[in-house]
């Protein structure tokens, strides 16, 4: 066995610069005002990392090398003959991927971003699995074999035990990310019911499967047999499906950020396996930031973080899916009524929700806000952390419609203003405005922070019909209050009618 070749300082510096760019990118993405700069820094960092990796890992032939040469070492006396055929395949794959990415980015609607994010997470997980499989089948090519034992026929390459643990965990996390993201994509895309699918004994099955995967990783690290490695792959794919299937649509924002975290840890594990600093840094950043975001969102939804990542813990076979609205008196309004009330107001707070995303009403909503400003009305937008189907869903849609960043406020920054507001205009947001979260201890959303829209002088609530309920399966008592006027229609159509009534 040769001694490890020294690390090129320029390579280490390039990966360090890429890591700094990733950290600054995350910082920039924490605010809509700096999100574009954050995206640019992220792209620059990834460009540096990819280019550095390509230049330092171009496939070559060892033909004619001396015994003193290390694979991948650039100081060999006989040079480093590049295998241009393999290099062309790598470059072709990069070009194909870039074309698919650019085409997808240009064509995808902003309302479909949750599905796109879930699909991307699945690809990251699958890539981790494929890299792990390739490293297992040919460890010497990845520089992770500790020695070569002569055997009858082909020599047997023994993998370092620590590398086997990293490989096993990386493959497991990657497979879970892939299959879980596929289920999340199907639910978000409407190809699969968003209702929880609760299997009998699911908790026992999930825990037993996870325990089996950990035992198989230990067995693989000890023996390097083929059967525990492939068993890890199969069981991990299975547990990914089992973990996400019981999670209902209401928890999808947490699931998206959770899968984001999983994809990061999978990349970090593969980075350790391959000895790639850039992958370790990137994976750790994505994994930790995704985990923190998941925790924050669980608190915002009054969910247990452990119960969500365990997959459907706390879910019941009854509840939201079969719940119906309460038959109580309520007031119905028209677009003309809404236009008159808002034009006479000093301040209007707009609360967007998933109904706005479905109707793609964000552009009409911004036009309505501009009209109100022309009449001297202060317009603000209140965003709940889990409104929509993914973290920041409402922020993305409002940004697409060119709503000024200064008009958009998070829950904790604007909730106290509802009591001094003339009109709260709610468009397709149900559970996040339900006062039952503060008063009804038997409610499934009890304890979840909500927007205090009921404190406004008048509440205008856009909803398709009175027959439906939110994801949590509970009716919203705001619908029946004396200061509430229900505007029953498609969100986009109703807002457009309100805009016309303002002319």
Coordinates of C-alpha atoms in Angstrom, one line a residue, residues 63-458:
X63 CA 0.1 2.9 -18.3
X64 CA 3.8 3.7 -18.3
X65 CA 3.8 5.1 -14.8
X66 CA 6.6 4.2 -12.4
X67 CA 6.0 2.3 -9.1
X68 CA 6.5 5.6 -7.2
X69 CA 3.5 7.1 -8.8
X70 CA 0.3 7.5 -6.7
X71 CA -3.0 7.4 -8.5
X72 CA -4.1 10.9 -9.0
X73 CA -0.7 12.4 -8.2
X74 CA 0.3 15.1 -10.7
X75 CA 4.1 14.9 -10.1
X76 CA 4.7 11.5 -11.7
X77 CA 7.8 11.5 -13.8
X78 CA 6.1 9.9 -16.8
X79 CA 3.3 12.5 -16.7
X80 CA -0.4 12.0 -16.4
X81 CA -2.0 10.7 -19.6
X82 CA -5.7 11.7 -19.6
X83 CA -8.3 9.3 -20.8
X84 CA -10.1 11.7 -23.1
X85 CA -12.9 9.2 -23.9
X86 CA -13.9 9.0 -20.2
X87 CA -13.4 12.7 -19.8
X88 CA -15.7 13.4 -22.7
X89 CA -18.4 11.2 -21.1
X90 CA -18.2 13.3 -17.9
X91 CA -18.4 16.6 -19.7
X92 CA -21.3 15.3 -21.8
X93 CA -23.1 14.3 -18.6
X94 CA -22.5 17.8 -17.1
X95 CA -23.9 19.5 -20.3
X96 CA -27.0 17.3 -20.3
X97 CA -27.6 18.0 -16.7
X98 CA -27.1 21.7 -17.2
X99 CA -29.6 21.8 -20.1
X100 CA -32.2 19.9 -18.1
X101 CA -31.7 22.2 -15.1
X102 CA -32.0 25.4 -17.1
X103 CA -35.0 24.2 -19.0
X104 CA -36.8 23.1 -15.8
X105 CA -36.0 26.3 -14.1
X106 CA -37.4 28.4 -16.9
X107 CA -40.6 26.3 -17.4
X108 CA -41.6 25.5 -13.9
X109 CA -44.4 27.6 -12.4
X110 CA -43.7 29.2 -9.0
X111 CA -46.8 27.4 -7.6
X112 CA -45.0 24.1 -8.4
X113 CA -41.8 24.9 -6.5
X114 CA -42.6 22.5 -3.7
X115 CA -42.8 19.6 -6.1
X116 CA -39.6 20.7 -7.8
X117 CA -37.8 20.9 -4.5
X118 CA -38.9 17.4 -3.5
X119 CA -37.8 16.1 -6.9
X120 CA -34.4 17.7 -6.5
X121 CA -34.0 16.1 -3.1
X122 CA -34.8 12.7 -4.6
X123 CA -32.0 13.2 -7.1
X124 CA -29.5 14.1 -4.4
X125 CA -30.4 11.0 -2.5
X126 CA -30.2 8.8 -5.5
X127 CA -26.8 10.2 -6.4
X128 CA -25.5 9.4 -2.9
X129 CA -26.7 5.8 -3.3
X130 CA -25.1 5.4 -6.8
X131 CA -21.8 6.9 -5.5
X132 CA -21.8 4.5 -2.5
X133 CA -22.5 1.5 -4.8
X134 CA -19.7 2.5 -7.1
X135 CA -17.3 3.0 -4.2
X136 CA -18.2 -0.5 -2.9
X137 CA -17.8 -2.2 -6.2
X138 CA -14.4 -0.5 -7.0
X139 CA -13.0 1.0 -3.8
X140 CA -9.5 1.4 -5.2
X141 CA -10.8 3.8 -7.8
X142 CA -12.1 6.0 -5.0
X143 CA -9.0 5.7 -2.9
X144 CA -10.7 4.1 0.1
X145 CA -9.2 0.5 0.0
X146 CA -6.8 -0.1 2.8
X147 CA -5.0 -3.1 1.3
X148 CA -5.2 -5.6 -1.5
X149 CA -5.3 -9.2 -0.5
X150 CA -4.2 -11.7 -3.3
X151 CA -7.0 -14.2 -3.9
X152 CA -7.6 -16.9 -6.5
X153 CA -8.5 -15.0 -9.6
X154 CA -9.1 -11.2 -9.0
X155 CA -7.4 -9.6 -5.9
X156 CA -9.8 -8.7 -3.1
X157 CA -9.8 -5.1 -2.0
X158 CA -10.3 -4.6 1.7
X159 CA -12.1 -1.4 2.6
X160 CA -11.1 0.5 5.8
X161 CA -13.7 -0.2 8.5
X162 CA -14.4 3.5 9.1
X163 CA -15.0 4.0 5.4
X164 CA -17.4 1.1 5.4
X165 CA -19.4 2.8 8.2
X166 CA -19.5 6.1 6.3
X167 CA -20.4 4.3 3.1
X168 CA -23.2 2.3 4.8
X169 CA -24.7 5.3 6.5
X170 CA -24.4 7.5 3.4
X171 CA -26.2 4.9 1.2
X172 CA -28.9 4.4 3.8
X173 CA -29.6 8.2 4.2
X174 CA -29.5 8.6 0.5
X175 CA -31.9 5.8 -0.2
X176 CA -34.3 7.1 2.5
X177 CA -34.1 10.6 1.0
X178 CA -34.8 9.3 -2.5
X179 CA -37.9 7.2 -1.7
X180 CA -39.2 9.7 0.8
X181 CA -38.9 12.5 -1.7
X182 CA -40.7 10.5 -4.3
X183 CA -43.7 10.1 -2.0
X184 CA -43.5 13.8 -1.0
X185 CA -43.4 14.8 -4.7
X186 CA -46.5 12.6 -5.5
X187 CA -48.4 14.1 -2.6
X188 CA -47.5 17.7 -3.4
X189 CA -48.2 17.2 -7.1
X190 CA -51.7 15.8 -6.5
X191 CA -50.7 12.4 -8.0
X192 CA -51.2 10.8 -4.6
X193 CA -53.7 11.6 -1.8
X194 CA -52.4 14.1 0.7
X195 CA -54.3 12.2 3.4
X196 CA -52.1 10.2 5.9
X197 CA -51.9 6.5 4.9
X198 CA -51.7 4.8 8.3
X199 CA -50.5 1.2 8.1
X200 CA -51.3 -1.2 11.0
X201 CA -48.3 -1.4 13.4
X202 CA -46.4 1.2 11.4
X203 CA -44.4 2.4 14.5
X204 CA -43.1 -1.1 15.2
X205 CA -42.4 -1.7 11.5
X206 CA -40.5 1.6 11.2
X207 CA -38.4 1.2 14.4
X208 CA -37.6 -2.4 13.5
X209 CA -36.5 -1.5 10.0
X210 CA -34.3 1.4 11.3
X211 CA -32.8 -0.9 13.9
X212 CA -32.1 -3.6 11.2
X213 CA -30.4 -1.0 9.0
X214 CA -28.0 0.0 11.9
X215 CA -27.2 -3.6 12.6
X216 CA -26.5 -4.3 9.0
X217 CA -24.2 -1.3 8.8
X218 CA -22.3 -2.7 11.8
X219 CA -22.2 -6.1 10.1
X220 CA -21.0 -4.6 6.8
X221 CA -18.2 -2.7 8.7
X222 CA -17.1 -6.0 10.3
X223 CA -17.2 -8.3 7.3
X224 CA -17.5 -6.4 4.0
X225 CA -19.9 -9.1 2.8
X226 CA -22.1 -8.2 -0.1
X227 CA -25.4 -9.3 1.4
X228 CA -25.5 -6.7 4.3
X229 CA -24.6 -3.9 1.9
X230 CA -27.4 -4.7 -0.5
X231 CA -29.8 -5.3 2.3
X232 CA -29.0 -1.8 3.6
X233 CA -29.9 -0.4 0.2
X234 CA -33.2 -2.3 -0.1
X235 CA -34.4 -1.7 3.5
X236 CA -33.5 2.0 3.3
X237 CA -35.5 2.5 0.1
X238 CA -38.4 0.8 1.9
X239 CA -38.2 2.8 5.1
X240 CA -38.2 6.0 3.0
X241 CA -41.6 5.1 1.7
X242 CA -42.9 4.0 5.1
X243 CA -41.7 7.2 6.8
X244 CA -43.4 9.7 4.5
X245 CA -46.6 7.8 3.6
X246 CA -48.2 8.4 7.1
X247 CA -47.5 12.1 7.0
X248 CA -50.5 14.2 5.9
X249 CA -50.5 17.3 3.7
X250 CA -50.6 19.7 6.7
X251 CA -47.1 18.6 7.6
X252 CA -45.7 18.8 4.1
X253 CA -43.7 22.0 4.8
X254 CA -41.8 20.2 7.6
X255 CA -41.3 17.2 5.4
X256 CA -39.8 19.2 2.6
X257 CA -37.3 20.9 5.0
X258 CA -36.6 17.5 6.7
X259 CA -35.8 15.8 3.4
X260 CA -33.6 18.7 2.6
X261 CA -31.7 18.0 5.8
X262 CA -31.5 14.3 4.9
X263 CA -30.0 15.0 1.5
X264 CA -27.3 17.2 3.1
X265 CA -26.3 14.4 5.6
X266 CA -26.2 11.9 2.7
X267 CA -23.8 14.2 0.8
X268 CA -21.7 14.7 3.8
X269 CA -21.4 11.0 4.4
X270 CA -20.3 10.4 0.8
X271 CA -17.9 13.3 1.2
X272 CA -16.2 11.4 4.1
X273 CA -16.2 8.2 2.0
X274 CA -14.5 9.9 -1.0
X275 CA -12.3 12.3 1.1
X276 CA -13.9 15.3 -0.7
X277 CA -13.8 18.4 1.5
X278 CA -16.3 20.3 -0.6
X279 CA -18.9 17.6 -0.2
X280 CA -18.4 17.4 3.5
X281 CA -18.8 21.2 3.9
X282 CA -21.8 21.5 1.6
X283 CA -23.5 18.4 3.1
X284 CA -23.0 19.6 6.7
X285 CA -24.3 23.1 5.8
X286 CA -27.4 21.7 4.1
X287 CA -28.0 19.0 6.7
X288 CA -27.7 21.3 9.7
X289 CA -29.6 24.2 8.2
X290 CA -32.4 21.9 7.1
X291 CA -32.6 20.3 10.6
X292 CA -32.8 23.7 12.2
X293 CA -35.5 24.9 9.8
X294 CA -37.5 21.7 10.5
X295 CA -37.3 22.3 14.2
X296 CA -38.4 25.9 13.9
X297 CA -41.3 24.9 11.6
X298 CA -42.4 22.1 14.0
X299 CA -42.6 24.7 16.8
X300 CA -44.6 27.0 14.5
X301 CA -47.1 24.1 13.8
X302 CA -47.1 22.8 17.4
X303 CA -45.7 19.5 16.2
X304 CA -43.1 17.3 17.9
X305 CA -39.9 17.3 15.8
X306 CA -39.2 13.6 16.8
X307 CA -42.7 12.6 15.9
X308 CA -42.5 14.2 12.4
X309 CA -39.1 12.7 11.5
X310 CA -40.2 9.3 12.8
X311 CA -43.0 9.4 10.3
X312 CA -46.6 9.9 11.3
X313 CA -46.2 9.5 15.1
X314 CA -49.1 11.3 16.7
X315 CA -51.3 10.9 13.6
X316 CA -54.6 9.1 14.1
X317 CA -56.9 7.2 11.8
X318 CA -59.6 9.8 12.2
X319 CA -59.5 13.6 12.0
X320 CA -59.0 16.0 9.2
X321 CA -59.9 13.8 6.3
X322 CA -63.5 13.3 7.4
X323 CA -64.2 16.5 9.2
X324 CA -66.9 18.9 8.0
X325 CA -67.8 22.5 8.5
X326 CA -70.1 23.5 11.3
X327 CA -73.6 24.6 10.2
X328 CA -73.8 28.1 11.8
X329 CA -75.0 31.5 10.6
X330 CA -72.5 33.5 8.5
X331 CA -72.4 36.6 6.3
X332 CA -71.7 36.6 2.7
X333 CA -70.2 39.6 0.9
X334 CA -69.5 40.6 -2.7
X335 CA -66.5 42.0 -4.5
X336 CA -68.1 45.5 -4.4
X337 CA -68.6 45.2 -0.6
X338 CA -64.9 44.2 -0.2
X339 CA -63.7 47.0 -2.5
X340 CA -65.7 49.6 -0.6
X341 CA -64.6 48.5 2.9
X342 CA -60.9 48.4 1.9
X343 CA -60.9 51.7 0.1
X344 CA -62.3 53.3 3.3
X345 CA -59.7 51.7 5.5
X346 CA -56.5 53.3 6.9
X347 CA -54.7 49.9 7.0
X348 CA -55.3 46.6 5.3
X349 CA -53.3 43.4 6.3
X350 CA -53.4 40.7 3.6
X351 CA -52.9 37.1 4.8
X352 CA -52.1 34.8 1.9
X353 CA -52.4 31.0 2.2
X354 CA -52.3 27.9 0.1
X355 CA -55.6 28.9 -1.6
X356 CA -53.8 31.8 -3.2
X357 CA -51.1 29.5 -4.5
X358 CA -53.7 27.1 -6.0
X359 CA -55.6 29.9 -7.7
X360 CA -52.3 31.6 -8.7
X361 CA -53.8 34.9 -7.5
X362 CA -50.6 36.5 -6.4
X363 CA -50.4 38.9 -9.4
X364 CA -54.0 40.0 -9.0
X365 CA -53.4 40.4 -5.3
X366 CA -50.4 42.8 -5.9
X367 CA -52.6 44.8 -8.3
X368 CA -55.2 45.1 -5.6
X369 CA -52.6 46.2 -3.2
X370 CA -51.3 48.9 -5.6
X371 CA -54.9 50.1 -6.1
X372 CA -55.4 50.5 -2.4
X373 CA -52.1 52.4 -2.0
X374 CA -53.4 54.8 -4.7
X375 CA -56.3 55.5 -2.3
X376 CA -53.9 56.2 0.5
X377 CA -54.4 52.9 2.3
X378 CA -51.5 51.3 4.1
X379 CA -51.1 47.7 2.8
X380 CA -49.1 45.0 4.6
X381 CA -48.8 41.3 4.0
X382 CA -48.7 38.8 7.0
X383 CA -46.9 35.6 6.4
X384 CA -47.3 32.5 8.6
X385 CA -44.2 30.2 8.8
X386 CA -46.1 27.2 7.5
X387 CA -48.5 28.8 5.1
X388 CA -48.5 26.9 1.8
X389 CA -46.7 23.6 1.1
X390 CA -43.0 24.5 1.7
X391 CA -40.9 26.9 3.8
X392 CA -41.2 30.4 2.3
X393 CA -43.9 29.3 -0.2
X394 CA -45.9 32.6 0.2
X395 CA -42.7 34.7 0.2
X396 CA -41.7 33.2 -3.1
X397 CA -45.1 33.8 -4.7
X398 CA -45.3 37.4 -3.5
X399 CA -41.7 38.0 -4.7
X400 CA -42.7 36.6 -8.1
X401 CA -45.6 39.1 -8.3
X402 CA -43.1 41.9 -7.4
X403 CA -44.7 42.7 -4.0
X404 CA -42.2 45.1 -2.2
X405 CA -40.1 43.3 0.4
X406 CA -40.8 46.1 2.9
X407 CA -44.5 45.3 2.8
X408 CA -44.1 41.6 3.8
X409 CA -43.9 40.8 7.5
X410 CA -43.5 37.5 9.5
X411 CA -46.0 36.5 12.1
X412 CA -44.1 37.7 15.2
X413 CA -43.5 41.1 13.6
X414 CA -47.1 41.9 12.6
X415 CA -49.5 39.9 14.8
X416 CA -49.8 42.8 17.3
X417 CA -51.1 45.1 14.6
X418 CA -54.3 43.3 13.8
X419 CA -56.0 44.9 16.8
X420 CA -55.4 48.4 15.2
X421 CA -56.2 47.3 11.6
X422 CA -59.4 48.2 9.8
X423 CA -59.5 45.2 7.4
X424 CA -57.8 41.8 7.5
X425 CA -58.0 40.3 4.0
X426 CA -57.5 36.5 4.2
X427 CA -57.0 34.7 0.9
X428 CA -57.0 30.9 1.2
X429 CA -55.5 30.6 4.7
X430 CA -57.5 28.5 7.1
X431 CA -55.6 26.7 9.9
X432 CA -53.0 29.5 10.3
X433 CA -55.8 32.0 11.2
X434 CA -57.9 29.7 13.4
X435 CA -58.4 31.0 17.0
X436 CA -59.1 27.4 18.1
X437 CA -55.3 27.0 18.3
X438 CA -55.4 29.4 21.3
X439 CA -58.6 28.4 23.1
X440 CA -59.6 24.8 22.3
X441 CA -57.3 22.3 24.1
X442 CA -59.0 19.4 22.2
X443 CA -58.2 20.9 18.8
X444 CA -55.4 19.2 16.8
X445 CA -53.8 22.6 16.2
X446 CA -53.9 23.7 19.9
X447 CA -50.8 25.6 20.8
X448 CA -49.8 26.5 17.2
X449 CA -49.1 30.2 16.8
X450 CA -51.7 31.7 14.5
X451 CA -52.3 35.1 12.9
X452 CA -54.8 37.1 15.0
X453 CA -57.0 38.2 12.1
X454 CA -60.2 38.0 14.2
X455 CA -59.0 41.1 16.1
X456 CA -59.3 43.4 13.1
X457 CA -62.4 45.6 12.8
X458 CA -63.4 43.7 9.7

